[in-house]
Coordinates of N, CA and C in Angstrom, one line a residue:
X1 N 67.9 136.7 68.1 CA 68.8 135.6 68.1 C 69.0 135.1 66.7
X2 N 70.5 134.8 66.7 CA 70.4 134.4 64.6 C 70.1 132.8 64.4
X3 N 69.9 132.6 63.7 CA 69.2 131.3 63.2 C 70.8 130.5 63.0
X4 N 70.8 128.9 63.0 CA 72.1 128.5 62.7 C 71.3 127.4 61.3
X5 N 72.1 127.0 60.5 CA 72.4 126.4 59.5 C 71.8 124.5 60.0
X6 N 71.3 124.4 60.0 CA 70.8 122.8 60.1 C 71.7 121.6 59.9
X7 N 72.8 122.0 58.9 CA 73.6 121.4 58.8 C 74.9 121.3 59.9
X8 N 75.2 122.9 60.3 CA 75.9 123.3 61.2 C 75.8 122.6 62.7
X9 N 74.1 122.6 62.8 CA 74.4 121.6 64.2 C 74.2 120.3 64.0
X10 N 74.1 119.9 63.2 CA 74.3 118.2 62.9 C 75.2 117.9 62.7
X11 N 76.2 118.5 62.3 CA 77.4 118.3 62.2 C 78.1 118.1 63.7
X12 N 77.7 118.9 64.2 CA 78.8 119.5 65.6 C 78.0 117.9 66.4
X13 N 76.6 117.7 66.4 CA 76.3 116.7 67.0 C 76.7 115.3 66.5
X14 N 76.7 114.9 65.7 CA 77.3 114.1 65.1 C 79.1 113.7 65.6
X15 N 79.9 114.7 65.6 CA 80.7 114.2 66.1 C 80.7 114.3 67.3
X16 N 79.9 114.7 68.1 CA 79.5 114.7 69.9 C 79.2 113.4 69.8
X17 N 78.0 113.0 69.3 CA 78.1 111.3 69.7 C 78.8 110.5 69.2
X18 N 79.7 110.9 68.2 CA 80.7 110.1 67.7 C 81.6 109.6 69.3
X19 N 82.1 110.7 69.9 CA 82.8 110.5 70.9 C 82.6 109.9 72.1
X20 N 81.7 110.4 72.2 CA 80.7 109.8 73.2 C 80.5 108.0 72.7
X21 N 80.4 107.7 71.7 CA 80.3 106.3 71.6 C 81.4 105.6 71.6
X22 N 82.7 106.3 71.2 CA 83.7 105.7 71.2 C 84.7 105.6 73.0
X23 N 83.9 106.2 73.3 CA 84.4 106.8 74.7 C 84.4 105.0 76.0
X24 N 83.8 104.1 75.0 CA 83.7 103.1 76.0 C 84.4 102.1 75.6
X25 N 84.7 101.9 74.2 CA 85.7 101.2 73.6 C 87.3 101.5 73.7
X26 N 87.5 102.7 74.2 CA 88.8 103.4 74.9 C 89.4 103.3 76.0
X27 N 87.9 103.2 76.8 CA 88.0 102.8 78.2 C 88.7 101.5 78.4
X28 N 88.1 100.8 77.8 CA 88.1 99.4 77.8 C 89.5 99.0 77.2
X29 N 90.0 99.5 76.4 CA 91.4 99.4 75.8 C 92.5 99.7 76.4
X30 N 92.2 100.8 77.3 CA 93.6 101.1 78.1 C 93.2 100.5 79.3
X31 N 92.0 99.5 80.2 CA 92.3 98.6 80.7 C 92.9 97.2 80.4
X32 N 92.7 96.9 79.2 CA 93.2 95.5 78.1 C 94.9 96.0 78.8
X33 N 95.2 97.5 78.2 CA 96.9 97.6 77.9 C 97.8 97.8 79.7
X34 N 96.6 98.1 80.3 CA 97.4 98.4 81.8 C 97.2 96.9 82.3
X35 N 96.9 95.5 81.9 CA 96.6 94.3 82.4 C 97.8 93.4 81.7
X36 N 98.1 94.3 80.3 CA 98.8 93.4 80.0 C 100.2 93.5 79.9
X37 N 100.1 95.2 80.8 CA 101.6 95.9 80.9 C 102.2 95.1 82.6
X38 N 100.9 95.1 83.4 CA 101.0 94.3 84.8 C 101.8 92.8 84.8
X39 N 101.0 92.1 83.5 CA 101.3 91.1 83.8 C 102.7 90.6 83.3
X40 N 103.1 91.4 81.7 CA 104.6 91.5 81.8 C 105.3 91.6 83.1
X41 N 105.3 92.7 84.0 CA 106.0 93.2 84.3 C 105.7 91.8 85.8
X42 N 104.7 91.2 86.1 CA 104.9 89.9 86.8 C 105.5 88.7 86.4
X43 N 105.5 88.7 85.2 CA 106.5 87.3 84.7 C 108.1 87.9 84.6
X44 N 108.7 89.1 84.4 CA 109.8 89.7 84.6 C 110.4 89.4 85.9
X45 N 109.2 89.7 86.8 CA 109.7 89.6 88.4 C 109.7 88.0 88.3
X46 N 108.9 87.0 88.4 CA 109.2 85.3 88.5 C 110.6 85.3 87.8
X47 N 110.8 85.8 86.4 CA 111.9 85.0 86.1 C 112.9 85.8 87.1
X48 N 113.7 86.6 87.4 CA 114.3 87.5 88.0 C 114.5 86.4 89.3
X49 N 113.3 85.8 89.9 CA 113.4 85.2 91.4 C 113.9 84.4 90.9
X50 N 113.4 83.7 90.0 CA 113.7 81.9 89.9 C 115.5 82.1 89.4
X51 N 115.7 83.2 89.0 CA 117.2 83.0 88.7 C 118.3 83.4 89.8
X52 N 117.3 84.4 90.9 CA 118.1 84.0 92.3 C 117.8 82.9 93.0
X53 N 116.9 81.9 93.1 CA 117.1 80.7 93.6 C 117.7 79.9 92.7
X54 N 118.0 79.8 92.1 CA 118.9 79.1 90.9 C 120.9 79.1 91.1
X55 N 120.8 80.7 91.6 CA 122.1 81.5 92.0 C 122.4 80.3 93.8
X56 N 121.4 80.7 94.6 CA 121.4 80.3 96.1 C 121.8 78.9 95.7
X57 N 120.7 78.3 94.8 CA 121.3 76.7 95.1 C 122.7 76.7 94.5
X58 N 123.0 77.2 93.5 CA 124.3 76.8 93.2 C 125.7 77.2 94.0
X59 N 125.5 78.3 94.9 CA 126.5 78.7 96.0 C 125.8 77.3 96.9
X60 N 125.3 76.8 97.4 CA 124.8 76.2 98.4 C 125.6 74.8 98.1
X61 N 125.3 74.4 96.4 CA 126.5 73.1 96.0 C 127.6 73.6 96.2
X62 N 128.3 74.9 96.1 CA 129.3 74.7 96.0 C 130.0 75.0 97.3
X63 N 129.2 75.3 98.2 CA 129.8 75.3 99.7 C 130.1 73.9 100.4
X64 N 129.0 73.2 100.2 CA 128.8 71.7 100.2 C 130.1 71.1 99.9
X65 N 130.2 71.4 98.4 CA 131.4 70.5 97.6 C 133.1 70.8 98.6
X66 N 132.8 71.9 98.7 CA 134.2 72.8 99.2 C 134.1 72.1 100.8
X67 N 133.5 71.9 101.6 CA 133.3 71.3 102.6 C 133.7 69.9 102.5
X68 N 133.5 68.8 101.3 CA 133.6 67.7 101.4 C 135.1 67.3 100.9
X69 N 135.4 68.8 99.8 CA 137.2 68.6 99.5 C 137.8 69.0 100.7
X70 N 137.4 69.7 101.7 CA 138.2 70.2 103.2 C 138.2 68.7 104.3
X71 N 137.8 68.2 104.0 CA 138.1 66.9 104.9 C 139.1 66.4 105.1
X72 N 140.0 65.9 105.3 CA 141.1 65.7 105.9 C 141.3 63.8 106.1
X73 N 140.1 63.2 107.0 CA 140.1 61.7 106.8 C 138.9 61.2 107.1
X74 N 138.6 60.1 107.0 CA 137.5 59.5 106.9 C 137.0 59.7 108.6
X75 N 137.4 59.8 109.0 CA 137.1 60.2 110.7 C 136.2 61.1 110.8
X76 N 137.1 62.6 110.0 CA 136.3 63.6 110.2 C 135.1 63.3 109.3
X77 N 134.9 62.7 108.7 CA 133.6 62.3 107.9 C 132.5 62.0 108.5
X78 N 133.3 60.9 109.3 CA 132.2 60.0 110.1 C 131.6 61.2 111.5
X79 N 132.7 61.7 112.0 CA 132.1 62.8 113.4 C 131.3 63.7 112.5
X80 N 131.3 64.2 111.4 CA 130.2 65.5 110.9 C 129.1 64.7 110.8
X81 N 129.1 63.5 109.9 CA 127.7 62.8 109.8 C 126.9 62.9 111.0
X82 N 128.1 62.2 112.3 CA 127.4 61.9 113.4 C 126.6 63.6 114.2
X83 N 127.1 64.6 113.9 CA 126.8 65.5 114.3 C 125.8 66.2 113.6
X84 N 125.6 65.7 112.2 CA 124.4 66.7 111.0 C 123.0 65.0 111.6
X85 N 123.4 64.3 112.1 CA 122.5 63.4 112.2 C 121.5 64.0 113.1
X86 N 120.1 63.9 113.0 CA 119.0 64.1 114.6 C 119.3 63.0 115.9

């Protein structure tokens, strides 16, 4: 069997535990980046919602409003009240 150079395998070990040590600081980084890609992509979704309830109330005023210019006379005012009443 040939003999190897001393240098040769300290070398090759050397960068084996280089990797090996860095191997947990990596880990650890692409969980940091998949938590902070999640959490973007959760405040994307909140704003997204809040600007469809934002959308709903504003059809909801303006169904309202359009209902209160459709009235006709104070009568029919008084019979919807009396009917939206418990």
């Amino acid at each position: 069997m040939a003999t190897v150079n001393e240098q040769i395998t300290d070398a090759v070990t050397q960068s084996n535990v280089k990797v090996v040590g860095e191997s947990p600081a990596m880990a650890l980084s692409n969980v940091y980046q998949a938590a902070a890609h999640s959490t973007g992509i959760m405040f994307e979704n909140a704003v997204n919602t809040q600007n469809q309830q934002n959308i709903l109330g504003q059809a909801a005023t303006t169904q309202g409003i359009m209902q209160i210019y459709s009235m006709d006379t104070v009568a029919d005012a008084v019979s919807i009240a009396k009917i939206l009443k418990p």
